[in-house]
mmCIF file of C-alpha atoms in Angstrom:
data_model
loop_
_atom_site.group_PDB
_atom_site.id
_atom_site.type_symbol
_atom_site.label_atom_id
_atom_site.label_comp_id
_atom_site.label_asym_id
_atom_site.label_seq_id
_atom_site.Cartn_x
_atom_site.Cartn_y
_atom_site.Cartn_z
ATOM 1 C CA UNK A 1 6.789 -22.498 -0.857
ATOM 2 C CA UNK A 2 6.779 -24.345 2.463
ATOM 3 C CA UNK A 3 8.275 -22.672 5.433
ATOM 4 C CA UNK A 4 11.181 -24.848 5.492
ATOM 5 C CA UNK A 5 12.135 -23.608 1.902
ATOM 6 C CA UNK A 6 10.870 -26.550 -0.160
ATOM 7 C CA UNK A 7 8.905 -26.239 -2.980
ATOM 8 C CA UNK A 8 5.299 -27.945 -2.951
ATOM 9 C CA UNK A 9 3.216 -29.445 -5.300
ATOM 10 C CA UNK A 10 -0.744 -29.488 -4.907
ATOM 11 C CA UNK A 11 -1.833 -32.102 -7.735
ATOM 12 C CA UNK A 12 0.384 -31.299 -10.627
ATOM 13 C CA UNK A 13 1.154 -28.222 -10.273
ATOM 14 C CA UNK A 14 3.501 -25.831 -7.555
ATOM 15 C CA UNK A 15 1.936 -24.246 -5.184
ATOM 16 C CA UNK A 16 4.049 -20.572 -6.417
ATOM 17 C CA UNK A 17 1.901 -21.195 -8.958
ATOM 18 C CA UNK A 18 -1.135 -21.495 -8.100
ATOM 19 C CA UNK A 19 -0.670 -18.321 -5.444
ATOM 20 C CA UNK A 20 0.184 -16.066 -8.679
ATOM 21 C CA UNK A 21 -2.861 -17.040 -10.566
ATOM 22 C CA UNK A 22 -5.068 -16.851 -7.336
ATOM 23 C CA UNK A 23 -2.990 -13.105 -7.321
ATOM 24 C CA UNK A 24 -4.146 -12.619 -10.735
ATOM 25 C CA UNK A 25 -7.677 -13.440 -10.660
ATOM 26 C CA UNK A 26 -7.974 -11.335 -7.510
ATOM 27 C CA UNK A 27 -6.160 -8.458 -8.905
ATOM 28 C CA UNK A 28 -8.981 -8.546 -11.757
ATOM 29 C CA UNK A 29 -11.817 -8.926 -9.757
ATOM 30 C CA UNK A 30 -10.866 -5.814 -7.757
ATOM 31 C CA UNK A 31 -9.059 -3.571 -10.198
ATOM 32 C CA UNK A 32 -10.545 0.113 -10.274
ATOM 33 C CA UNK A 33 -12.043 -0.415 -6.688
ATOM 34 C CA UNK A 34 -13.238 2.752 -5.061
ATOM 35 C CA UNK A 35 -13.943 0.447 -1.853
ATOM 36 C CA UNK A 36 -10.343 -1.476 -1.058
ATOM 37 C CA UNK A 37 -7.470 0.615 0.851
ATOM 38 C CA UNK A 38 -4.267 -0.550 0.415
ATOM 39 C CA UNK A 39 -3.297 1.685 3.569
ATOM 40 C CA UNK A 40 -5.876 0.458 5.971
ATOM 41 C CA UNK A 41 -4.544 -2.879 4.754
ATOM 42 C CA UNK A 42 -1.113 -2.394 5.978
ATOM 43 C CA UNK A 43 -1.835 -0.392 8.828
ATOM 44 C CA UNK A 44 -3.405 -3.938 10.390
ATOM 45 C CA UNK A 45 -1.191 -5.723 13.533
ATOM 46 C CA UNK A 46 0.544 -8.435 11.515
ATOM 47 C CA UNK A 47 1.784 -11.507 13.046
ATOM 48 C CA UNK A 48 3.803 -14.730 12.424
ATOM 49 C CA UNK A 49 2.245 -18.038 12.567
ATOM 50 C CA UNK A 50 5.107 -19.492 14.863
ATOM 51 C CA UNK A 51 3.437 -16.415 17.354
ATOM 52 C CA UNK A 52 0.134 -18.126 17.891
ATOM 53 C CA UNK A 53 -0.830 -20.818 19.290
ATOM 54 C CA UNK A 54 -3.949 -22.332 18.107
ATOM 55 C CA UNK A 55 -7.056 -23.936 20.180
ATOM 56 C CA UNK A 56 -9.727 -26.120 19.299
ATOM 57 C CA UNK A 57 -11.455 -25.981 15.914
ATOM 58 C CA UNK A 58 -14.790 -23.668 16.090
ATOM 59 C CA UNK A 59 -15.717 -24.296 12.430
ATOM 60 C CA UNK A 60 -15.413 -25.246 9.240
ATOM 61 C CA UNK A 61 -16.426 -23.882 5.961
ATOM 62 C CA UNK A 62 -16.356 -24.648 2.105
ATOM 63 C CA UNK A 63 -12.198 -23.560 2.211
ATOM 64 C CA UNK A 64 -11.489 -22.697 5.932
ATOM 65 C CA UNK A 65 -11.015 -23.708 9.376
ATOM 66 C CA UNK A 66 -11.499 -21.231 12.038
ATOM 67 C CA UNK A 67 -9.776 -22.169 15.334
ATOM 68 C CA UNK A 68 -9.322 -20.619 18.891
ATOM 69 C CA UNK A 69 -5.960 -18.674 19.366
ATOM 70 C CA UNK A 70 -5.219 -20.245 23.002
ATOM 71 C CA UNK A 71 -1.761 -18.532 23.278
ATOM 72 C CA UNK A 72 -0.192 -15.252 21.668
ATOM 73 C CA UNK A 73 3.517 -14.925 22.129
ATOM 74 C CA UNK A 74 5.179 -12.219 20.526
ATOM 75 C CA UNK A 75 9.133 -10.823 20.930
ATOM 76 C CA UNK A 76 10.352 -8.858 23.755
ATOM 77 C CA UNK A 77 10.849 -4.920 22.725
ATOM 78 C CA UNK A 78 12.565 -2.421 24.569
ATOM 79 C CA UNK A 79 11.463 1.090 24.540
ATOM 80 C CA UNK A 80 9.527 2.950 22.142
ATOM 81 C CA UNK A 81 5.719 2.696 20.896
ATOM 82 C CA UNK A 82 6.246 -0.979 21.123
ATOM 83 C CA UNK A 83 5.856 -1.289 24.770
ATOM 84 C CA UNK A 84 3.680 1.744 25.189
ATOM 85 C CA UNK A 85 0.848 -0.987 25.773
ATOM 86 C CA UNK A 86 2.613 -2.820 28.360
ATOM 87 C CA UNK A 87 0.882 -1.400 31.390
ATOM 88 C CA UNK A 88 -2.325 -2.420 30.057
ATOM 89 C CA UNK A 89 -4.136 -5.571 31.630
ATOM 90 C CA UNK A 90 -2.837 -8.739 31.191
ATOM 91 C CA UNK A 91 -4.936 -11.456 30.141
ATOM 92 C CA UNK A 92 -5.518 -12.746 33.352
ATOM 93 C CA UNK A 93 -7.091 -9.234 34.362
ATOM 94 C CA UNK A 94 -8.698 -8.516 30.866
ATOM 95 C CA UNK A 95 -11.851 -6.469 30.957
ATOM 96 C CA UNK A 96 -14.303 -8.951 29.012
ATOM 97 C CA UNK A 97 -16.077 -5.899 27.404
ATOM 98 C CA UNK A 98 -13.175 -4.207 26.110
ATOM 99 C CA UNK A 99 -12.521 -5.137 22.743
ATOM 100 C CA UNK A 100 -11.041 -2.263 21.483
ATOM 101 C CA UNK A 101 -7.153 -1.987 20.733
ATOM 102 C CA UNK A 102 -7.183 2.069 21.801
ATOM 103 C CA UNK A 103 -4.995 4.401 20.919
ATOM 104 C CA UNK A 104 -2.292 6.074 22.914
ATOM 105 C CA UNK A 105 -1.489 8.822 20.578
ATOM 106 C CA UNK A 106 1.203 10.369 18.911
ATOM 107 C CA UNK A 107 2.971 7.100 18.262
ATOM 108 C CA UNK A 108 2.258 7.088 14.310
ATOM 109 C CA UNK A 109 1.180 3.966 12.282
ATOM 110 C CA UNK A 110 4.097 2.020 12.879
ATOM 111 C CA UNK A 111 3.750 3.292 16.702
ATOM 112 C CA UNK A 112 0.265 2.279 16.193
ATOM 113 C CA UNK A 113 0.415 -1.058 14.697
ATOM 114 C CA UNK A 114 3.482 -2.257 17.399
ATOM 115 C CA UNK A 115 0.897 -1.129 19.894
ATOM 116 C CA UNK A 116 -2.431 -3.099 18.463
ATOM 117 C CA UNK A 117 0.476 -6.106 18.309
ATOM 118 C CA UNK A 118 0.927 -5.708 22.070
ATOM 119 C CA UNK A 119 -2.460 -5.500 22.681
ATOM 120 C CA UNK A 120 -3.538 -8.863 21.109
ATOM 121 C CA UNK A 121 -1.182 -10.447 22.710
ATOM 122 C CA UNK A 122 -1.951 -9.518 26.147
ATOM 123 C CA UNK A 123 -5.557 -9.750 26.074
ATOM 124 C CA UNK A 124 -5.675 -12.831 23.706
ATOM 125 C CA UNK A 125 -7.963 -14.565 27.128
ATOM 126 C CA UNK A 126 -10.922 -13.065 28.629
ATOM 127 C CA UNK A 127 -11.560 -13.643 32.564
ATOM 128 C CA UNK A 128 -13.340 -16.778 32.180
ATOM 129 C CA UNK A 129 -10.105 -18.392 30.104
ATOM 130 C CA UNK A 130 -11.831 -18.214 27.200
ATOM 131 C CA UNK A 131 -10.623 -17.342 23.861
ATOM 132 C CA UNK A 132 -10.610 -13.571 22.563
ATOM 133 C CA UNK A 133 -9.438 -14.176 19.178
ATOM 134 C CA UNK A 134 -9.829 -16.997 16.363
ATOM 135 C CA UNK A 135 -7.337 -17.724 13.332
ATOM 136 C CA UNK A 136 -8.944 -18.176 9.952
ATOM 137 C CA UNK A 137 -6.796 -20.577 7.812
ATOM 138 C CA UNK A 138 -7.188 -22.482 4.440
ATOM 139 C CA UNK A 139 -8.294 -26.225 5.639
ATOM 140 C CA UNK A 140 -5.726 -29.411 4.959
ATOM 141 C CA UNK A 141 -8.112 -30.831 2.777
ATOM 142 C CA UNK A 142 -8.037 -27.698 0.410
ATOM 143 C CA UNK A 143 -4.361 -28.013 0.025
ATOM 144 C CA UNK A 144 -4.471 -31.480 -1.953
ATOM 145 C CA UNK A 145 -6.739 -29.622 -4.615
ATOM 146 C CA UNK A 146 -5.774 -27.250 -7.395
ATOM 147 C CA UNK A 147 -9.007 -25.834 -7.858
ATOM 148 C CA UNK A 148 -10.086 -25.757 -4.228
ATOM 149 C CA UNK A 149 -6.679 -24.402 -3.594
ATOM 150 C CA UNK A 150 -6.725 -21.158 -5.767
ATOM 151 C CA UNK A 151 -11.143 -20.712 -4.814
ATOM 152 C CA UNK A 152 -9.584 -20.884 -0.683
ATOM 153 C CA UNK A 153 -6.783 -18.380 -1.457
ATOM 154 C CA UNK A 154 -9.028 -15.900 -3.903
ATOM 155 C CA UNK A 155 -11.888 -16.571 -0.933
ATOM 156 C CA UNK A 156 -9.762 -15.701 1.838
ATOM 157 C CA UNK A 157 -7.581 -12.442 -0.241
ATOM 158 C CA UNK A 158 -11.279 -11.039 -0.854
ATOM 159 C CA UNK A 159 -12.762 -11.513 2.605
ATOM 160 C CA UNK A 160 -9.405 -9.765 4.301
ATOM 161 C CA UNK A 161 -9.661 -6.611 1.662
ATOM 162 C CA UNK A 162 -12.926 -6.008 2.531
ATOM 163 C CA UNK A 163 -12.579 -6.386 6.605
ATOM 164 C CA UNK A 164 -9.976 -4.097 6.222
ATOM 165 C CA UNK A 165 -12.259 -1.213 5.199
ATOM 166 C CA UNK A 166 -15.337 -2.115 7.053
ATOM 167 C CA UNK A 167 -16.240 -0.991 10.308
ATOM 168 C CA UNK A 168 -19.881 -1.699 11.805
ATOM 169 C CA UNK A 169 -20.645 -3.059 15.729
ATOM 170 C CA UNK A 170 -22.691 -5.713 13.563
ATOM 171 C CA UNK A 171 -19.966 -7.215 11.347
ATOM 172 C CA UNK A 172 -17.301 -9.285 12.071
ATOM 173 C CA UNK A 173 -14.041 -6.936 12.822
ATOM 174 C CA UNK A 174 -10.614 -8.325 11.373
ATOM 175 C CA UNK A 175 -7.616 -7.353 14.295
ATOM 176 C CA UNK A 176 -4.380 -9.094 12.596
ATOM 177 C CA UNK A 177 -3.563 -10.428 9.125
ATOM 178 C CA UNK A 178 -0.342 -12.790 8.287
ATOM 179 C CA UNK A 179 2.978 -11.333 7.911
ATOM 180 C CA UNK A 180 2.997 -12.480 4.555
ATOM 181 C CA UNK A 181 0.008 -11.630 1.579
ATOM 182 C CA UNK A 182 -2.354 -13.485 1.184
ATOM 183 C CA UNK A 183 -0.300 -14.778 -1.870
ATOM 184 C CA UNK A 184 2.421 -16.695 0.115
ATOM 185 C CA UNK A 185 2.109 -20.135 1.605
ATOM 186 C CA UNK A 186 0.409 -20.058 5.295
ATOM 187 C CA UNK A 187 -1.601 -16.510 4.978
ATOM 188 C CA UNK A 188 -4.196 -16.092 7.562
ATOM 189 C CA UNK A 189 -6.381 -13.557 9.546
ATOM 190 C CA UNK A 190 -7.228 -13.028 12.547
ATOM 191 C CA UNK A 191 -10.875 -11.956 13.848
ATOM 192 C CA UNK A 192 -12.986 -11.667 16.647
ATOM 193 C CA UNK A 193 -14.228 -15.006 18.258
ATOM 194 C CA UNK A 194 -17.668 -15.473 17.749
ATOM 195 C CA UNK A 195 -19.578 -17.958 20.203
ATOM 196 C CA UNK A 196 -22.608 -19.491 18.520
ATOM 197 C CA UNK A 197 -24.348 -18.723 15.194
ATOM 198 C CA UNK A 198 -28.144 -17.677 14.191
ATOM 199 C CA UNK A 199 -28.660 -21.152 13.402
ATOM 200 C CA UNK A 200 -27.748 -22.390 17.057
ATOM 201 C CA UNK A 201 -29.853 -19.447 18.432
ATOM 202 C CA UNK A 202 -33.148 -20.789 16.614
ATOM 203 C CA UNK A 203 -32.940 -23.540 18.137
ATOM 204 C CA UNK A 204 -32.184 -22.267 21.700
ATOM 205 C CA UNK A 205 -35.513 -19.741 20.904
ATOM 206 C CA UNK A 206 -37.116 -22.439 19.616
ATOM 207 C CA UNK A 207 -36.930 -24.563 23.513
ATOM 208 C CA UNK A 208 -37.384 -20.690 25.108
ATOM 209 C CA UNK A 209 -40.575 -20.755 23.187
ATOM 210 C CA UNK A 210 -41.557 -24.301 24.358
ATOM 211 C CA UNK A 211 -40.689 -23.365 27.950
ATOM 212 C CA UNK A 212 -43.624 -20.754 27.890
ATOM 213 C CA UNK A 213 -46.564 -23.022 27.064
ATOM 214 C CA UNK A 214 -48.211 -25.348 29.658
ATOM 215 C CA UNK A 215 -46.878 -24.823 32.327
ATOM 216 C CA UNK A 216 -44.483 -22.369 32.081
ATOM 217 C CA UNK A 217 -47.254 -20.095 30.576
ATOM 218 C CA UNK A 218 -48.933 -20.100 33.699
ATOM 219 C CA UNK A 219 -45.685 -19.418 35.372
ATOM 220 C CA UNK A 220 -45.507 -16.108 32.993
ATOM 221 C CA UNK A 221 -49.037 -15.242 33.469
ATOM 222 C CA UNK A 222 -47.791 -11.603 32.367
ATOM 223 C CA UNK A 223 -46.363 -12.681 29.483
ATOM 224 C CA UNK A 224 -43.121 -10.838 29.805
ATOM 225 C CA UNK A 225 -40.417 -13.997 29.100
ATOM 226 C CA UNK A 226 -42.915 -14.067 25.968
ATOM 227 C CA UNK A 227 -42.328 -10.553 25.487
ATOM 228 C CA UNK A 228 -38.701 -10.064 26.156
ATOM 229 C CA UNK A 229 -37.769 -13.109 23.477
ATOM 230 C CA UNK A 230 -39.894 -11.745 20.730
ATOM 231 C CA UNK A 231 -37.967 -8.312 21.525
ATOM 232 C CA UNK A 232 -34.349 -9.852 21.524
ATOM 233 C CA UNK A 233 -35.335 -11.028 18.067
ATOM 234 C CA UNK A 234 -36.675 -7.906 16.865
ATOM 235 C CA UNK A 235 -33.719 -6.544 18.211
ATOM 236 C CA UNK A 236 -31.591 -8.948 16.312
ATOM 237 C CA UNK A 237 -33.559 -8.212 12.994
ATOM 238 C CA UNK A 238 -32.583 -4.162 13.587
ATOM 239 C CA UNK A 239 -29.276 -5.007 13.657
ATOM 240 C CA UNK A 240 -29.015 -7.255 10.788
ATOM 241 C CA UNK A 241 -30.643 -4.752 8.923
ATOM 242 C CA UNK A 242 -28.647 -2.021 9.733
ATOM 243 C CA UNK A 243 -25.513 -4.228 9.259
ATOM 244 C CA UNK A 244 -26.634 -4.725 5.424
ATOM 245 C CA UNK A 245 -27.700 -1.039 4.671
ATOM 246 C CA UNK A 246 -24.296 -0.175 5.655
ATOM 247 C CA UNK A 247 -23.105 -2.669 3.110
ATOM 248 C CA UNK A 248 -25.244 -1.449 0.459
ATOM 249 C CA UNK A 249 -24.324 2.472 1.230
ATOM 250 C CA UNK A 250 -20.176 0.919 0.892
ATOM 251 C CA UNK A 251 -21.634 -0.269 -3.157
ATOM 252 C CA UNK A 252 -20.763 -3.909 -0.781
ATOM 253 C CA UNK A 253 -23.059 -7.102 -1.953
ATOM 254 C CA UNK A 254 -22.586 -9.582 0.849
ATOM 255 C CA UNK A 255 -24.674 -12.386 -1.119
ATOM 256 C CA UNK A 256 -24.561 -15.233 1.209
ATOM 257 C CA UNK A 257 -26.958 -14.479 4.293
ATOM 258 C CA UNK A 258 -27.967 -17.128 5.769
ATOM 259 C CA UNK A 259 -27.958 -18.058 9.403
ATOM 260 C CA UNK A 260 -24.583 -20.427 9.773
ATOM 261 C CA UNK A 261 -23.472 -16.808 8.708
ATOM 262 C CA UNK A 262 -24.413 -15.061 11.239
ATOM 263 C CA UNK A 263 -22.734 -15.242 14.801
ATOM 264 C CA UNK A 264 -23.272 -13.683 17.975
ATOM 265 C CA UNK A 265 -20.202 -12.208 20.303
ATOM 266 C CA UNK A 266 -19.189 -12.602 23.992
ATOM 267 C CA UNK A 267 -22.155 -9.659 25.009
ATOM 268 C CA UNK A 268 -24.724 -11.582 22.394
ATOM 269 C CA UNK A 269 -23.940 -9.095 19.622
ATOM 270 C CA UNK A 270 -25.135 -10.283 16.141
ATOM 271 C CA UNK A 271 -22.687 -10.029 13.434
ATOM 272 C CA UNK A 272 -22.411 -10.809 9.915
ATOM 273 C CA UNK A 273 -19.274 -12.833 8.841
ATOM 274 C CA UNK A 274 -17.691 -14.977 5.852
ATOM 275 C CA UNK A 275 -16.872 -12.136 3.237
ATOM 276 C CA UNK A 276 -15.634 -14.103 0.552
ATOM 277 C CA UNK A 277 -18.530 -14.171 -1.705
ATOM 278 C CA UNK A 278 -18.966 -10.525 -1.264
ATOM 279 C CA UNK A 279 -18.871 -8.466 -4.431
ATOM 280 C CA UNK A 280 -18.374 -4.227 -4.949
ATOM 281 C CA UNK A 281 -20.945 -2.796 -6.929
ATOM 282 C CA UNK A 282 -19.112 -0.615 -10.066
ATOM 283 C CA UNK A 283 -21.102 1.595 -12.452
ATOM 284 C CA UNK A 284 -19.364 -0.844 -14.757
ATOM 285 C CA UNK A 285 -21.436 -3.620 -14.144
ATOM 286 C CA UNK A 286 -24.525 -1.647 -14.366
ATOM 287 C CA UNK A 287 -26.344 -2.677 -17.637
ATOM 288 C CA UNK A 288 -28.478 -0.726 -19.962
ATOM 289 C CA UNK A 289 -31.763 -2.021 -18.428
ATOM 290 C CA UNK A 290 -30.628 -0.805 -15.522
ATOM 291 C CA UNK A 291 -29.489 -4.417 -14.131
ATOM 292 C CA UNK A 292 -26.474 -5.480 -12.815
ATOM 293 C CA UNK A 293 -24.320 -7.894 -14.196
ATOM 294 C CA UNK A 294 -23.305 -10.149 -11.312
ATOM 295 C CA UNK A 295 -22.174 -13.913 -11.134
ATOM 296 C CA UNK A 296 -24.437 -16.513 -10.387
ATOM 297 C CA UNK A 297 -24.047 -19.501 -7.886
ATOM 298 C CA UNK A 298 -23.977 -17.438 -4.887
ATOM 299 C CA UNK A 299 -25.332 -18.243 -1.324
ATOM 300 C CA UNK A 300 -26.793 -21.611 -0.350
ATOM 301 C CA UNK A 301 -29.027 -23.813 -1.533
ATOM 302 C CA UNK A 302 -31.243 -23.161 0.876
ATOM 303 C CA UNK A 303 -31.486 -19.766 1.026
ATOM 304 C CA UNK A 304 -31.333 -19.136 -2.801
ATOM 305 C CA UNK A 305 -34.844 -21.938 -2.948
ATOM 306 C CA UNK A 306 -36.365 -18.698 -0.202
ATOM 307 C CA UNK A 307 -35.057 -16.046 -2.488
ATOM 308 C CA UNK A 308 -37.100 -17.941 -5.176
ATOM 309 C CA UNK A 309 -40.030 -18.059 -4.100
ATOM 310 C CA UNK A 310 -39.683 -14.494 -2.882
ATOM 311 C CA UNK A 311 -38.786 -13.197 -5.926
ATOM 312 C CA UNK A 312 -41.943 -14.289 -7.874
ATOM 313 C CA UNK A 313 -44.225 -11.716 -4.898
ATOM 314 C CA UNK A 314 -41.997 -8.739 -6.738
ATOM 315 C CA UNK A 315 -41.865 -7.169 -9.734
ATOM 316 C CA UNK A 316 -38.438 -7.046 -11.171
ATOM 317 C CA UNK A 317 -35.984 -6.030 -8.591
ATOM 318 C CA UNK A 318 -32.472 -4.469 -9.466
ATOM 319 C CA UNK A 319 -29.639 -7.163 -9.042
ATOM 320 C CA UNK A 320 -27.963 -4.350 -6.510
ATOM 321 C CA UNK A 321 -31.094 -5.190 -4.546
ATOM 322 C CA UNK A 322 -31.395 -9.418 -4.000
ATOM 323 C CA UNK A 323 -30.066 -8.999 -0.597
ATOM 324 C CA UNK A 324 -32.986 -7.539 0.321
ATOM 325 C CA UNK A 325 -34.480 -11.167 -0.438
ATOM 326 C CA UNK A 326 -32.160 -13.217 1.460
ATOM 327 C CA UNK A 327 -32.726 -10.774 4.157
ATOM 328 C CA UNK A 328 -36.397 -11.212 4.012
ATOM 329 C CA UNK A 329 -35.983 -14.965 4.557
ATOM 330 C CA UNK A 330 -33.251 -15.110 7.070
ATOM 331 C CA UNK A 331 -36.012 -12.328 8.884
ATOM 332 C CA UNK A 332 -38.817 -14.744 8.465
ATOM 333 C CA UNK A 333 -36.723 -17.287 9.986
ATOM 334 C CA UNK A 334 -36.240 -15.106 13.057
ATOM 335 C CA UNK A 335 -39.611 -13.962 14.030
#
């Protein structure tokens, strides 16, 4: 239901609709989950979409646009937890490599939560004017298609369950969700803004590398700007790698790693981002040869044709371990 009360229709059917069976199929998919946490869920900074005010577009994917949020404007409090964040910097004195909401203490989760609210919304710029935040949302184009529709909302309900639970300095962190669930018209999240992907630094290595022959070789007769890129990648391989281990130990699949995937932070931190195709490993889905029963179509086309030919070098590896192949190829990519 739209915002002004009316009910909409997305091909022939309502949209109520389709958000209950997009509720439905999600409820199945993640039943019995030892990884989801419906407290850390609620215990996220939740925020109405009149509060934000959106930049320009950064990206778009399969179901979603991800946009800068150029403005956060949230309610005067009085008293309490709610302003306990108030003498922190504004955005116009933010510290560009604090990212961190903190926590003052003894305010409770409520406290807590009114506090990470406060704290968005005053640091929402870094020094330079640019945007801290970004606001994931399903695209306009999704919303004229039934199926697309109920893939966005199941896409976008899976990707915020598992941000909620996962913490690693090499994976995209999820600050603020909607007010409403991710079964209501208009749900979004809110993550870290990420400034270019693997896929734009390849190419930037790529005229690095050029730089250093001819010429510029001679210029590097050490061979140390030589030196310190092939280290930054290495570096960037590490992290990726520890990034997915940490998935694996969570029973996480991420099953789409590629490099429009991957993004790099403010400080040139690689992370990993785009959850919705992840999947939790259950003994369930463990089959008697020792296989796992997982659903096929995952990743790109691309990186599945790398996987391939990967695959035919080993001898029969467990379904809980393919990542290890797309790994292998995004790594072979890098260095």
């Amino acid at each position: 239901m739209a915002s002004n009360g009316a009910t909409l229709k997305i091909g022939k059917f309502s949209e109520d609709y389709l958000l209950s069976r997009a509720a439905e199929i999600v409820g199945e998919k993640t039943k019995n989950s030892t990884v989801f946490d419906a407290e850390a869920e609620a215990a996220l900074p939740k925020f109405k979409r009149s509060e934000l005010t959106l930049g320009r577009v950064l990206g778009r994917g399969g179901f979603c646009t991800v946009s800068e949020i150029g403005k956060v404007t949230i309610p005067e409090v009085s008293g309490g937890a709610a302003t306990a964040g108030a003498n922190r910097p504004t955005a116009a004195e933010d510290n560009d490599d604090d990212d961190e909401e903190g926590c003052d203490g003894g305010v409770g989760i409520q406290g807590q939560i009114l506090q990470d609210r406060n704290f968005i919304a005053t640091k929402y710029l870094r020094k330079g004017k640019d945007a801290r935040y970004a606001i994931k949302t399903l695209s306009d184009d999704v919303m004229r298609d039934p199926e697309r529709f109920v893939a966005g909302i199941i896409d976008l309900a899976i990707e915020a369950r598992f941000l909620a639970v996962i913490k690693h300095p090499n994976i995209i962190k999820m600050r603020a969700t909607a007010e409403s669930e991710p079964y209501k018209h208009g749900f979004f999240v809110v993550l870290d803004r990420l400034y270019d992907t693997l896929t734009m630094r390849f190419s930037t290595w790529k005229r690095n590398k050029k730089k250093m022959t001819g010429i510029g070789k001679i210029r590097d007769m050490k061979g140390q700007k030589k030196k310190d890129l092939f280290i930054e990648r290495i570096l960037v391989s590490y992290d990726l790698a520890a990034a997915v281990k940490h998935l694996h130990n969570m029973n996480i699949l991420y099953r789409d790693l590629k490099p429009d995937n991957i993004g790099f932070d403010v400080r040139g931190d690689v992370k990993i981002f785009d959850f919705g195709l992840a999947k939790e490993v259950r003994p369930d889905d463990k089959m008697e040869s020792g296989l796992y029963k997982l659903s096929g179509n995952t990743g790109s086309l691309r990186v599945c044709f790398h996987i391939c030919c990967t695959l035919t070098l080993i001898r029969r590896i467990l379904a809980k371990k393919i990542q290890r192949s797309q790994y292998s190829s995004v790594l072979f990519s890098m260095i």
